Coordinates of C-alpha atoms in Angstrom, one line a residue:
M1 CA 69.5 75.9 4.1
T2 CA 71.4 73.1 5.7
T3 CA 70.6 69.4 5.4
N4 CA 69.4 69.4 9.1
D5 CA 67.1 72.3 8.3
L6 CA 65.6 70.4 5.4
A7 CA 65.2 67.3 7.5
N8 CA 63.5 69.3 10.2
D9 CA 61.2 70.9 7.7
V10 CA 60.2 67.5 6.3
T11 CA 59.6 66.2 9.8
S12 CA 57.5 69.2 10.7
K13 CA 55.4 68.8 7.6
Q14 CA 54.9 65.1 8.4
N15 CA 53.9 65.9 11.9
V16 CA 51.4 68.5 10.7
A17 CA 50.0 66.1 8.2
K18 CA 49.7 63.4 10.9
L19 CA 48.0 65.9 13.2
E20 CA 45.5 66.9 10.5
A21 CA 44.7 63.3 9.7
N22 CA 44.1 62.5 13.4
L23 CA 41.9 65.5 13.8
A24 CA 39.9 64.4 10.8
R25 CA 39.6 60.9 12.3
V26 CA 38.5 62.4 15.6
E27 CA 35.8 64.6 13.9
A28 CA 34.4 61.6 12.0
L29 CA 34.5 59.4 15.1
T30 CA 32.8 62.1 17.2
Q31 CA 29.9 62.1 14.8
R32 CA 29.7 58.3 14.9
L33 CA 29.9 58.5 18.7
I34 CA 26.9 60.9 18.9
T35 CA 24.9 58.7 16.6
A36 CA 25.7 55.5 18.5
L37 CA 24.8 57.1 21.9
G38 CA 21.5 58.2 20.5
Q39 CA 20.6 54.5 19.9
A40 CA 21.2 53.4 23.5
R41 CA 18.3 51.7 25.2
P42 CA 16.8 53.4 28.2
V43 CA 17.9 51.4 31.3
P44 CA 15.2 51.4 34.0
P45 CA 16.4 53.3 37.1
A46 CA 15.7 50.2 39.2
L47 CA 18.4 48.3 37.3
Q48 CA 21.0 51.1 37.6
G49 CA 21.6 50.8 41.3
P50 CA 20.0 50.1 44.7
S51 CA 16.9 52.0 45.8
Q52 CA 17.3 55.3 47.5
D53 CA 16.0 53.7 50.7
L54 CA 19.4 52.1 51.3
Y55 CA 21.3 55.4 51.1
L56 CA 18.6 57.2 53.2
K57 CA 18.9 54.5 55.9
A58 CA 22.7 54.8 55.7
A59 CA 22.6 58.6 56.0
T60 CA 20.1 58.4 58.9
G61 CA 22.2 55.9 60.7
Y62 CA 25.3 58.0 60.2
L63 CA 23.5 61.1 61.5
A64 CA 22.3 59.1 64.5
E65 CA 25.9 58.0 65.2
M66 CA 27.0 61.6 65.1
I67 CA 24.5 62.5 67.7
N68 CA 24.9 59.5 70.0
N69 CA 28.6 59.0 69.7
P70 CA 30.3 62.2 68.5
A71 CA 33.6 61.4 70.0
K72 CA 34.0 58.3 67.9
L73 CA 33.3 60.0 64.7
L74 CA 35.4 63.0 65.6
E75 CA 38.3 60.7 66.2
H76 CA 37.9 59.1 62.8
Q77 CA 37.5 62.5 61.1
L78 CA 40.7 63.8 62.8
E79 CA 42.5 60.6 61.8
F80 CA 41.5 61.1 58.2
W81 CA 42.4 64.8 58.1
G82 CA 45.6 64.1 60.0
K83 CA 46.8 61.6 57.4
S84 CA 45.7 63.7 54.5
V85 CA 47.3 67.0 55.7
K86 CA 50.5 65.2 56.9
H87 CA 50.9 63.7 53.5
Y88 CA 50.2 67.1 51.8
V89 CA 52.8 68.9 54.0
A90 CA 55.4 66.2 53.4
A91 CA 54.9 66.5 49.6
Q92 CA 55.1 70.3 49.8
H93 CA 58.2 70.2 52.0
L94 CA 60.1 68.2 49.4
L95 CA 59.1 70.5 46.6
T96 CA 60.2 73.6 48.5
Q97 CA 63.6 71.9 48.9
G98 CA 63.8 71.5 45.1
K99 CA 63.4 67.7 45.4
L100 CA 61.2 66.3 42.6
E101 CA 60.3 63.1 44.5
P102 CA 57.4 61.8 46.4
P103 CA 57.3 61.6 50.2
E104 CA 57.5 58.3 52.1
D105 CA 54.8 55.9 50.7
D106 CA 53.6 53.1 53.0
S107 CA 50.2 52.8 51.3
P108 CA 48.9 49.2 50.7
K109 CA 49.9 47.5 47.4
D110 CA 47.2 47.7 44.7
R111 CA 47.7 46.2 41.3
R112 CA 45.9 49.2 39.7
F113 CA 49.0 51.3 40.6
T114 CA 51.8 49.1 39.3
H115 CA 53.2 51.6 36.8
E116 CA 56.5 53.0 38.1
L117 CA 55.3 56.6 37.9
W118 CA 52.8 55.9 40.7
E119 CA 55.8 55.4 42.9
T120 CA 58.4 57.8 41.5
H121 CA 56.5 60.8 40.2
P122 CA 55.5 63.3 43.0
Y123 CA 52.3 64.3 41.2
F124 CA 50.9 60.9 40.5
N125 CA 52.1 59.5 43.8
F126 CA 50.4 62.3 45.6
I127 CA 47.1 61.6 43.8
K128 CA 47.4 57.8 44.5
Q129 CA 48.2 58.3 48.2
Q130 CA 45.3 60.9 48.7
Y131 CA 42.9 58.5 46.9
L132 CA 43.8 55.6 49.2
I133 CA 43.5 57.8 52.3
N134 CA 40.0 58.8 51.1
V135 CA 39.2 55.1 50.4
A136 CA 40.1 54.1 53.9
A137 CA 38.0 57.0 55.3
V138 CA 34.9 56.0 53.3
Q139 CA 35.3 52.4 54.3
Q140 CA 35.6 53.4 57.9
A141 CA 32.5 55.6 57.7
V142 CA 30.5 52.6 56.4
E143 CA 31.7 50.5 59.2
D144 CA 30.7 53.2 61.7
I145 CA 27.0 52.8 60.8
D146 CA 25.5 50.3 63.3
T147 CA 21.8 50.9 62.6
L148 CA 21.6 48.7 59.5
D149 CA 20.8 45.0 59.5
S150 CA 23.4 42.5 58.2
E151 CA 22.1 42.4 54.7
E152 CA 21.8 46.2 54.4
K153 CA 25.3 46.6 55.8
K154 CA 26.6 44.1 53.2
R155 CA 24.9 46.0 50.4
L156 CA 26.2 49.3 51.6
R157 CA 29.7 48.0 51.8
Y158 CA 29.4 46.6 48.2
F159 CA 27.9 49.7 46.6
S160 CA 30.2 52.1 48.4
Q161 CA 33.1 50.0 47.1
Q162 CA 31.6 50.3 43.6
L163 CA 31.8 54.1 43.9
I164 CA 35.3 53.9 45.3
D165 CA 36.4 51.7 42.4
M166 CA 34.7 54.0 39.8
L167 CA 36.5 57.1 41.2
S168 CA 40.0 55.5 41.0
P169 CA 42.5 57.9 39.4
T170 CA 43.5 55.2 37.0
N171 CA 40.0 55.5 35.4
F172 CA 40.6 59.1 34.2
L173 CA 43.1 60.2 31.5
P174 CA 44.6 63.3 33.3
T175 CA 45.5 61.1 36.3
N176 CA 46.6 57.9 34.6
P177 CA 50.4 58.2 34.0
E178 CA 50.6 55.0 31.8
A179 CA 47.9 56.3 29.4
L180 CA 49.5 59.8 29.3
A181 CA 53.0 58.4 28.7
L182 CA 51.7 56.2 25.8
A183 CA 49.8 59.2 24.3
A184 CA 53.0 61.2 24.3
E185 CA 55.1 58.3 22.8
T186 CA 52.6 57.8 20.0
D187 CA 51.8 61.5 19.3
G188 CA 48.3 61.0 20.4
E189 CA 47.7 58.0 18.2
S190 CA 46.8 55.8 21.2
L191 CA 44.0 58.2 22.1
V192 CA 42.6 58.2 18.6
S193 CA 42.7 54.4 18.5
G194 CA 41.0 54.4 21.9
L195 CA 38.2 56.5 20.6
E196 CA 37.9 54.2 17.7
N197 CA 37.6 51.2 20.1
L198 CA 35.0 53.1 22.2
V199 CA 32.9 53.9 19.1
A200 CA 33.1 50.4 17.8
D201 CA 31.9 49.0 21.1
L202 CA 28.9 51.4 21.2
E203 CA 28.0 50.6 17.6
A204 CA 28.3 46.9 18.1
N205 CA 25.9 47.1 21.1
N206 CA 23.4 49.6 19.7
G207 CA 24.5 52.4 21.9
D208 CA 25.1 50.3 25.1
L209 CA 28.6 50.6 26.4
V210 CA 29.8 47.0 26.8
V211 CA 33.6 46.8 26.9
T212 CA 34.9 44.2 24.4
L213 CA 37.0 41.8 26.6
A214 CA 38.4 39.5 23.8
D215 CA 39.2 39.7 20.1
K216 CA 36.0 38.5 18.5
T217 CA 37.7 37.9 15.2
A218 CA 40.2 35.4 16.8
F219 CA 37.6 32.7 17.5
K220 CA 35.1 30.7 15.6
L221 CA 33.0 28.0 17.1
G222 CA 33.7 24.6 15.7
E223 CA 37.1 25.8 14.3
N224 CA 39.2 26.8 17.3
L225 CA 36.6 26.7 20.1
A226 CA 34.1 23.9 20.8
T227 CA 36.1 21.5 18.6
T228 CA 35.5 18.2 20.3
P229 CA 34.0 15.9 17.5
G230 CA 30.4 15.0 17.9
S231 CA 26.9 15.4 16.4
V232 CA 23.5 16.9 17.3
V233 CA 21.3 13.8 17.6
Y234 CA 18.1 15.4 18.9
R235 CA 16.5 18.9 18.8
N236 CA 13.4 20.5 20.1
H237 CA 12.3 24.1 20.8
L238 CA 14.4 24.3 24.0
F239 CA 17.7 22.5 23.3
E240 CA 19.9 20.5 21.0
L241 CA 21.4 17.3 22.3
I242 CA 25.0 16.7 21.3
Q243 CA 26.6 13.3 21.5
Y244 CA 30.4 13.2 21.3
A245 CA 32.4 10.7 19.2
P246 CA 34.3 8.1 21.3
T247 CA 38.1 8.2 21.5
T248 CA 38.5 4.8 23.3
D249 CA 37.7 1.3 22.0
Q250 CA 35.5 0.7 25.1
V251 CA 33.3 3.0 27.1
H252 CA 31.4 2.8 30.4
E253 CA 27.9 1.3 29.9
T254 CA 26.1 4.2 31.7
P255 CA 26.2 7.4 29.6
L256 CA 26.9 10.8 31.0
I257 CA 24.7 13.8 30.2
I258 CA 25.8 17.3 31.1
F259 CA 23.4 20.2 31.7
P260 CA 25.2 23.5 31.4
P261 CA 23.7 26.8 32.6
W262 CA 21.4 28.6 30.1
I263 CA 22.7 31.9 31.4
N264 CA 25.7 31.3 29.2
K265 CA 26.6 28.9 26.4
F266 CA 27.8 25.3 26.9
Y267 CA 31.2 25.6 25.3
I268 CA 32.8 26.9 28.6
L269 CA 33.3 23.2 29.1
D270 CA 34.9 22.8 25.6
L271 CA 36.9 25.9 25.0
K272 CA 40.0 24.2 23.4
P273 CA 41.4 20.6 23.6
Q274 CA 43.9 21.5 26.3
N275 CA 41.2 22.6 28.8
S276 CA 38.1 20.9 27.6
L277 CA 36.3 19.0 30.3
I278 CA 34.1 17.4 27.6
K279 CA 37.1 16.0 25.6
W280 CA 38.8 14.9 28.8
A281 CA 35.6 13.0 29.9
V282 CA 35.4 11.3 26.4
D283 CA 39.0 10.3 26.7
Q284 CA 38.3 8.6 30.0
G285 CA 35.9 6.3 28.3
Y286 CA 32.5 7.9 28.9
T287 CA 29.7 8.3 26.4
V288 CA 29.2 12.0 26.8
F289 CA 26.2 14.0 25.9
I290 CA 25.6 17.7 26.5
V291 CA 22.5 20.0 26.2
S292 CA 23.0 23.1 24.2
W293 CA 20.1 25.5 25.2
V294 CA 18.3 27.7 22.8
N295 CA 18.9 31.5 23.2
P296 CA 15.4 32.7 23.9
D297 CA 13.7 35.6 22.1
P298 CA 10.5 37.3 23.3
G299 CA 8.5 34.4 22.0
Y300 CA 9.7 32.4 25.0
R301 CA 8.1 34.8 27.4
D302 CA 6.0 32.0 29.1
T303 CA 8.7 29.4 29.2
S304 CA 8.9 28.4 32.9
M305 CA 11.1 26.3 35.2
S306 CA 8.5 23.5 34.5
H307 CA 9.2 23.7 30.8
Y308 CA 13.0 23.5 31.4
I309 CA 12.4 20.4 33.5
E310 CA 9.8 18.6 31.3
D311 CA 10.9 19.7 27.8
G312 CA 14.6 20.0 28.8
Y313 CA 15.9 17.7 31.5
L314 CA 13.4 14.8 31.4
T315 CA 13.2 14.8 27.6
A316 CA 17.0 14.9 27.2
I317 CA 17.5 12.1 29.7
D318 CA 14.8 10.0 27.9
E319 CA 16.5 10.5 24.5
V320 CA 19.9 9.5 25.9
K321 CA 18.4 6.3 27.3
K322 CA 16.9 5.5 23.9
I323 CA 20.1 6.2 22.0
C324 CA 22.2 4.1 24.3
G325 CA 19.7 1.4 25.0
V326 CA 20.0 1.8 28.8
K327 CA 17.7 2.3 31.7
K328 CA 19.9 4.8 33.6
V329 CA 22.1 7.8 33.0
N330 CA 24.5 9.8 35.1
A331 CA 23.8 13.6 35.1
V332 CA 25.8 16.7 35.6
G333 CA 24.4 20.2 36.4
Y334 CA 26.5 23.4 36.4
C335 CA 25.3 26.5 38.3
I336 CA 21.6 27.2 37.7
A337 CA 21.5 24.0 35.7
G338 CA 22.6 22.2 38.8
T339 CA 19.9 23.9 40.8
T340 CA 17.4 22.7 38.2
L341 CA 18.9 19.2 38.1
S342 CA 18.2 19.0 41.9
L343 CA 14.6 20.1 41.3
T344 CA 14.3 17.5 38.6
L345 CA 15.7 14.7 40.8
A346 CA 13.2 15.6 43.6
L347 CA 10.4 15.5 41.0
M348 CA 11.6 12.1 39.7
K349 CA 11.6 10.8 43.3
Q350 CA 7.9 11.6 43.5
R351 CA 7.2 10.0 40.2
K352 CA 9.3 6.9 41.1
D353 CA 11.5 7.6 38.0
T354 CA 14.9 6.0 38.6
S355 CA 16.4 7.1 35.3
V356 CA 19.3 9.0 37.0
N357 CA 21.8 6.7 38.6
A358 CA 24.1 9.4 40.1
A359 CA 24.4 13.2 39.9
T360 CA 27.2 15.7 39.8
F361 CA 26.8 19.3 40.8
F362 CA 29.2 22.0 39.7
T363 CA 29.0 25.3 41.7
T364 CA 25.4 24.7 42.5
L365 CA 23.1 26.6 45.0
T366 CA 20.0 24.9 46.4
D367 CA 20.0 26.5 49.8
F368 CA 19.7 30.3 49.2
S369 CA 19.6 31.3 52.9
D370 CA 23.0 32.9 52.3
R371 CA 23.3 34.1 48.7
G372 CA 26.9 35.3 48.9
E373 CA 28.2 38.3 46.9
V374 CA 25.6 38.2 44.2
G375 CA 23.0 38.6 47.0
V376 CA 23.4 42.4 46.8
F377 CA 21.4 42.2 43.5
L378 CA 18.7 39.9 44.9
E379 CA 16.7 42.3 47.1
D380 CA 13.4 43.7 46.0
D381 CA 14.7 47.0 44.6
F382 CA 16.6 45.1 41.8
V383 CA 14.2 42.1 41.5
N384 CA 11.2 44.4 41.1
G385 CA 13.0 46.2 38.4
I386 CA 13.8 42.9 36.6
D387 CA 10.1 42.0 37.0
A388 CA 9.0 45.1 35.2
E389 CA 11.7 44.7 32.5
V390 CA 10.7 41.1 31.6
A391 CA 7.0 41.9 31.8
E392 CA 7.5 44.5 29.1
N393 CA 10.0 42.7 26.9
G394 CA 9.3 39.0 27.4
I395 CA 13.0 38.3 28.2
L396 CA 15.8 39.5 30.4
D397 CA 18.3 40.6 27.8
S398 CA 21.8 39.2 28.2
F399 CA 23.0 42.8 28.5
F400 CA 21.7 43.0 32.1
M401 CA 23.0 39.7 33.3
S402 CA 26.4 40.3 31.8
R403 CA 26.6 43.7 33.4
T404 CA 25.6 42.4 36.8
F405 CA 28.2 39.7 36.8
S406 CA 30.8 42.1 35.5
Y407 CA 30.2 44.5 38.4
L408 CA 30.9 41.7 40.8
R409 CA 34.5 42.0 39.5
A410 CA 34.4 45.6 38.2
N411 CA 38.1 46.3 38.2
D412 CA 38.9 43.1 36.3
L413 CA 36.0 43.0 33.9
I414 CA 35.0 46.7 33.4
Y415 CA 37.6 49.4 34.4
G416 CA 40.8 47.5 33.6
P417 CA 39.7 46.5 30.1
A418 CA 38.2 49.9 29.5
I419 CA 41.5 51.7 30.4
K420 CA 43.4 49.5 28.0
S421 CA 40.9 49.8 25.2
Y422 CA 39.7 53.4 25.4
M423 CA 42.6 55.2 27.0
M424 CA 45.5 53.3 25.5
G425 CA 44.0 52.2 22.2
K426 CA 45.0 48.6 22.7
A427 CA 43.2 45.8 20.9
P428 CA 41.5 43.2 23.2
P429 CA 43.4 40.0 23.7
A430 CA 42.7 36.7 21.9
F431 CA 41.5 35.0 25.2
D432 CA 39.0 32.2 24.8
L433 CA 37.5 32.5 28.3
L434 CA 36.8 36.2 27.9
Y435 CA 35.3 35.5 24.4
W436 CA 32.9 33.0 26.0
N437 CA 32.2 35.5 28.8
G438 CA 31.0 38.0 26.2
D439 CA 28.8 35.5 24.4
G440 CA 25.8 35.8 26.7
T441 CA 22.2 34.6 26.4
N442 CA 18.7 35.9 27.2
L443 CA 16.4 34.5 29.9
P444 CA 12.7 33.8 29.5
A445 CA 10.5 36.1 31.5
T446 CA 8.5 33.5 33.5
M447 CA 11.5 31.3 34.3
T448 CA 13.5 34.4 35.4
M449 CA 10.9 35.5 38.0
E450 CA 10.3 32.0 39.2
Y451 CA 14.0 31.5 39.9
L452 CA 14.5 35.0 41.4
R453 CA 11.4 35.0 43.6
G454 CA 10.8 31.4 44.5
L455 CA 14.4 30.1 44.8
C456 CA 16.7 33.1 45.4
Q457 CA 14.5 35.3 47.5
Q458 CA 12.1 32.9 49.2
D459 CA 14.4 29.9 49.4
K460 CA 11.4 27.6 49.0
F461 CA 13.3 24.5 47.7
A462 CA 15.3 24.3 51.0
T463 CA 12.4 25.3 53.2
T464 CA 8.7 24.9 52.5
G465 CA 9.0 23.4 49.0
F466 CA 9.1 24.8 45.5
D467 CA 6.2 24.4 43.1
V468 CA 7.0 23.0 39.7
C469 CA 5.4 20.7 37.2
G470 CA 2.1 20.6 39.1
T471 CA 3.6 19.5 42.4
T472 CA 5.8 20.7 45.3
V473 CA 9.3 19.4 45.5
H474 CA 11.7 19.4 48.5
I475 CA 15.5 19.3 48.8
K476 CA 15.3 16.2 51.0
D477 CA 13.9 14.3 48.0
V478 CA 17.2 14.4 46.2
T479 CA 18.3 10.9 47.2
V480 CA 20.5 9.6 44.3
P481 CA 24.3 9.2 45.0
L482 CA 25.9 12.6 44.4
I483 CA 29.1 14.5 44.2
A484 CA 29.4 18.2 44.4
I485 CA 32.2 20.5 43.5
A486 CA 32.2 24.1 44.8
C487 CA 34.8 26.8 44.4
E488 CA 36.6 28.6 47.2
T489 CA 36.5 32.1 45.8
D490 CA 33.2 31.8 43.8
H491 CA 31.5 35.2 43.7
I492 CA 28.3 33.7 42.2
A493 CA 27.7 30.5 44.1
A494 CA 29.3 30.9 47.5
W495 CA 30.8 27.5 48.5
K496 CA 29.4 27.5 52.0
S497 CA 25.9 27.9 50.6
S498 CA 26.6 25.1 48.2
Y499 CA 27.8 22.9 51.0
S500 CA 24.7 23.7 53.1
G501 CA 22.4 22.6 50.2
I502 CA 24.3 19.3 49.8
Q503 CA 23.9 18.7 53.6
K504 CA 20.1 19.1 53.3
M505 CA 19.8 16.6 50.4
G506 CA 18.5 13.2 51.3
S507 CA 21.2 11.1 49.6
K508 CA 23.1 8.6 51.8
D509 CA 26.0 8.6 49.3
K510 CA 27.4 12.2 49.2
T511 CA 30.8 13.6 48.3
F512 CA 31.8 17.2 48.5
I513 CA 34.9 18.7 46.9
L514 CA 36.1 22.3 47.3
S515 CA 38.2 23.5 44.5
E516 CA 40.5 26.5 44.7
S517 CA 39.8 29.5 42.6
G518 CA 36.4 30.8 41.3
H519 CA 33.2 30.0 39.5
I520 CA 34.9 29.2 36.2
A521 CA 38.6 28.6 36.8
G522 CA 37.9 26.3 39.7
I523 CA 35.8 24.1 37.3
V524 CA 37.7 24.4 34.1
N525 CA 40.9 23.2 35.8
P526 CA 42.5 20.4 33.7
P527 CA 45.0 18.1 35.3
S528 CA 47.7 19.0 32.8
K529 CA 47.9 22.5 34.2
N530 CA 48.5 21.3 37.7
K531 CA 47.3 24.8 38.8
Y532 CA 44.6 24.8 41.4
G533 CA 44.3 22.3 44.2
H534 CA 41.2 21.1 46.1
Y535 CA 40.0 20.0 49.5
T536 CA 38.2 16.8 50.6
N537 CA 36.6 15.7 53.8
P538 CA 34.0 12.9 54.1
E539 CA 32.5 14.3 57.3
L540 CA 29.6 16.3 55.9
G541 CA 27.9 16.7 59.3
L542 CA 30.3 19.5 60.2
S543 CA 29.8 23.2 59.8
A544 CA 31.3 24.6 56.6
D545 CA 34.2 26.2 58.5
D546 CA 34.9 23.1 60.5
W547 CA 34.7 21.0 57.4
H548 CA 37.3 23.2 55.7
A549 CA 39.5 23.3 58.8
A550 CA 39.6 19.5 58.9
A551 CA 39.8 18.9 55.2
D552 CA 42.7 17.3 53.4
K553 CA 44.4 19.6 50.9
R554 CA 45.3 17.9 47.6
E555 CA 47.4 19.4 44.8
G556 CA 46.2 19.7 41.3
S557 CA 42.8 19.3 39.6
W558 CA 39.8 17.5 41.1
W559 CA 39.0 15.9 37.7
P560 CA 40.8 12.6 38.4
L561 CA 39.0 12.3 41.8
W562 CA 35.7 12.9 40.1
D563 CA 36.6 10.3 37.4
A564 CA 37.4 7.7 40.2
W565 CA 34.0 8.4 41.8
L566 CA 32.1 8.5 38.5
S567 CA 33.6 5.3 37.0
G568 CA 32.3 3.4 40.0
K569 CA 28.8 4.6 39.2
S570 CA 29.0 4.0 35.4
G571 CA 28.8 0.2 35.0
K572 CA 30.9 -2.3 33.0
M573 CA 32.9 -1.5 29.9
I574 CA 31.3 -2.1 26.5
P575 CA 32.2 -1.4 22.9
A576 CA 32.3 2.3 22.1
R577 CA 29.1 3.9 20.8
Q578 CA 29.1 6.1 17.7
P579 CA 26.8 9.2 17.8
G580 CA 23.1 8.8 17.0
G581 CA 21.3 5.8 15.7
E582 CA 18.6 4.6 13.4
D583 CA 16.0 6.7 15.2
H584 CA 18.4 9.6 15.9
P585 CA 20.0 10.7 12.7
M586 CA 22.8 13.2 12.9
L587 CA 21.2 16.6 12.5
A588 CA 24.4 18.8 12.5
P589 CA 28.0 18.5 13.5
A590 CA 29.0 19.7 17.0
P591 CA 28.8 22.3 18.3
G592 CA 25.4 22.5 16.7
T593 CA 23.2 25.4 15.5
Y594 CA 21.6 26.8 18.7
V595 CA 25.0 27.8 20.1
V596 CA 25.8 30.1 17.1
A597 CA 22.3 31.5 16.6
K598 CA 22.1 35.2 17.4

């Protein structure tokens, strides 16, 4: 036996041992997989997708179109079949000539198909081109239906696109060249690691499949996230109030209180020093407070919008006034917290309470006549399902909200991460924003339905008035000086709807800024990055489109512009304040206890 024979024999035995070890891992993981799947919660059908009525109307409309205008549909069918067959024949022709190459490819660019084999390998290129031809046919079929109203048509477009995205060949191992190549390179190790990732995600979420987007071991609140120094100076059943330590010798006399959304946790505004809006505001000489909301359990079933206003907003504002010894504060509301800040301001107007000097709204909706992309989930089929869910459990579990927002960007937040984790066995990245995105919170039953029914569906605040705290409040009663920042590609709070709400407010002093990018990146956009620009236009009497067309485009972050506006509303400079006081002892260091409670 030669040296090469011995080496080959050793390698063969090593490969067999490795295969046996992997098979043993797969067997153990399969048992864990079955156990984990058995623990999954039953998801109500009403929260799985739109009602069958939508599809029935679409099918009826398509049938009617076939009867009334057969030539149009026949033309589209022939176009589809022509493209599909022509591509098939071209691919076959090259193969019969012995050419292992794809035919001409003029399909649109798609970042899902960036691996070189999608372009160079005849099998994978054929699958890609056929998929994209089918996509175009489905989209055309949806557009051919003229019997649906605008909202139904929008929903049909959205949910048909969900099906299209789900069936992408990149989402299946046999048709994903990148995953197959990696499996071959690693002797199947990537697939076993992917199975481990899948099982770990199922076990971590009690059988619910929630793709881990970020390395959860890479971050710890107070150590490398939410590190701006400060203290909890007040706490009640609904929130902790955090006051941040000054970094300047002098500060503006009027303190700044920030109300973040309770759908997620406040530290989106304090991820790390380089992109922390909180730290930046402190560095500009503001006494900054932030509300850290409790993560509700079923015991909060009856907590309403009125509780969030009375026990949350008004209480927090009152405590800030006491701590700082002032009569007025400036307030910020982000997303749903901005919506609720506007309700609070309208209520304060009725009560003749002038405690808020000026208000800032981040990506805030107050006019829900056009609910944007998220509106596909705000029709009765979904909302009735949520109503039944919270009636039974007392809360809307964060699982449902997280899943809903993820499906608004399914390729980026579901399928792409799932491919990397489960097919390729890659560990999730250490990405602070995605870590925060996965750290969701529950919503109380009563508040959830008040918000969905009275504001989102019935648009009462911008029309007939919204009932809260024993009275009816109207959008025109928001009269304090205000500045609003909306985001151009926001898929949660459409900027045109945000603009419309600001137009309807009664303030004489209004400023509107449109930031580039989306719901998070457009807000968490520090000047040091010089990344996304913004638009300004003082003429708020224009339509949204006309406002945008006439707006001035400015490079870089809107934060300095906000600072210039806010400083003019914040009074004289005084010696810096330290957190707390004699009547407000420091209860815990920032970021507090509510934000880390599970």
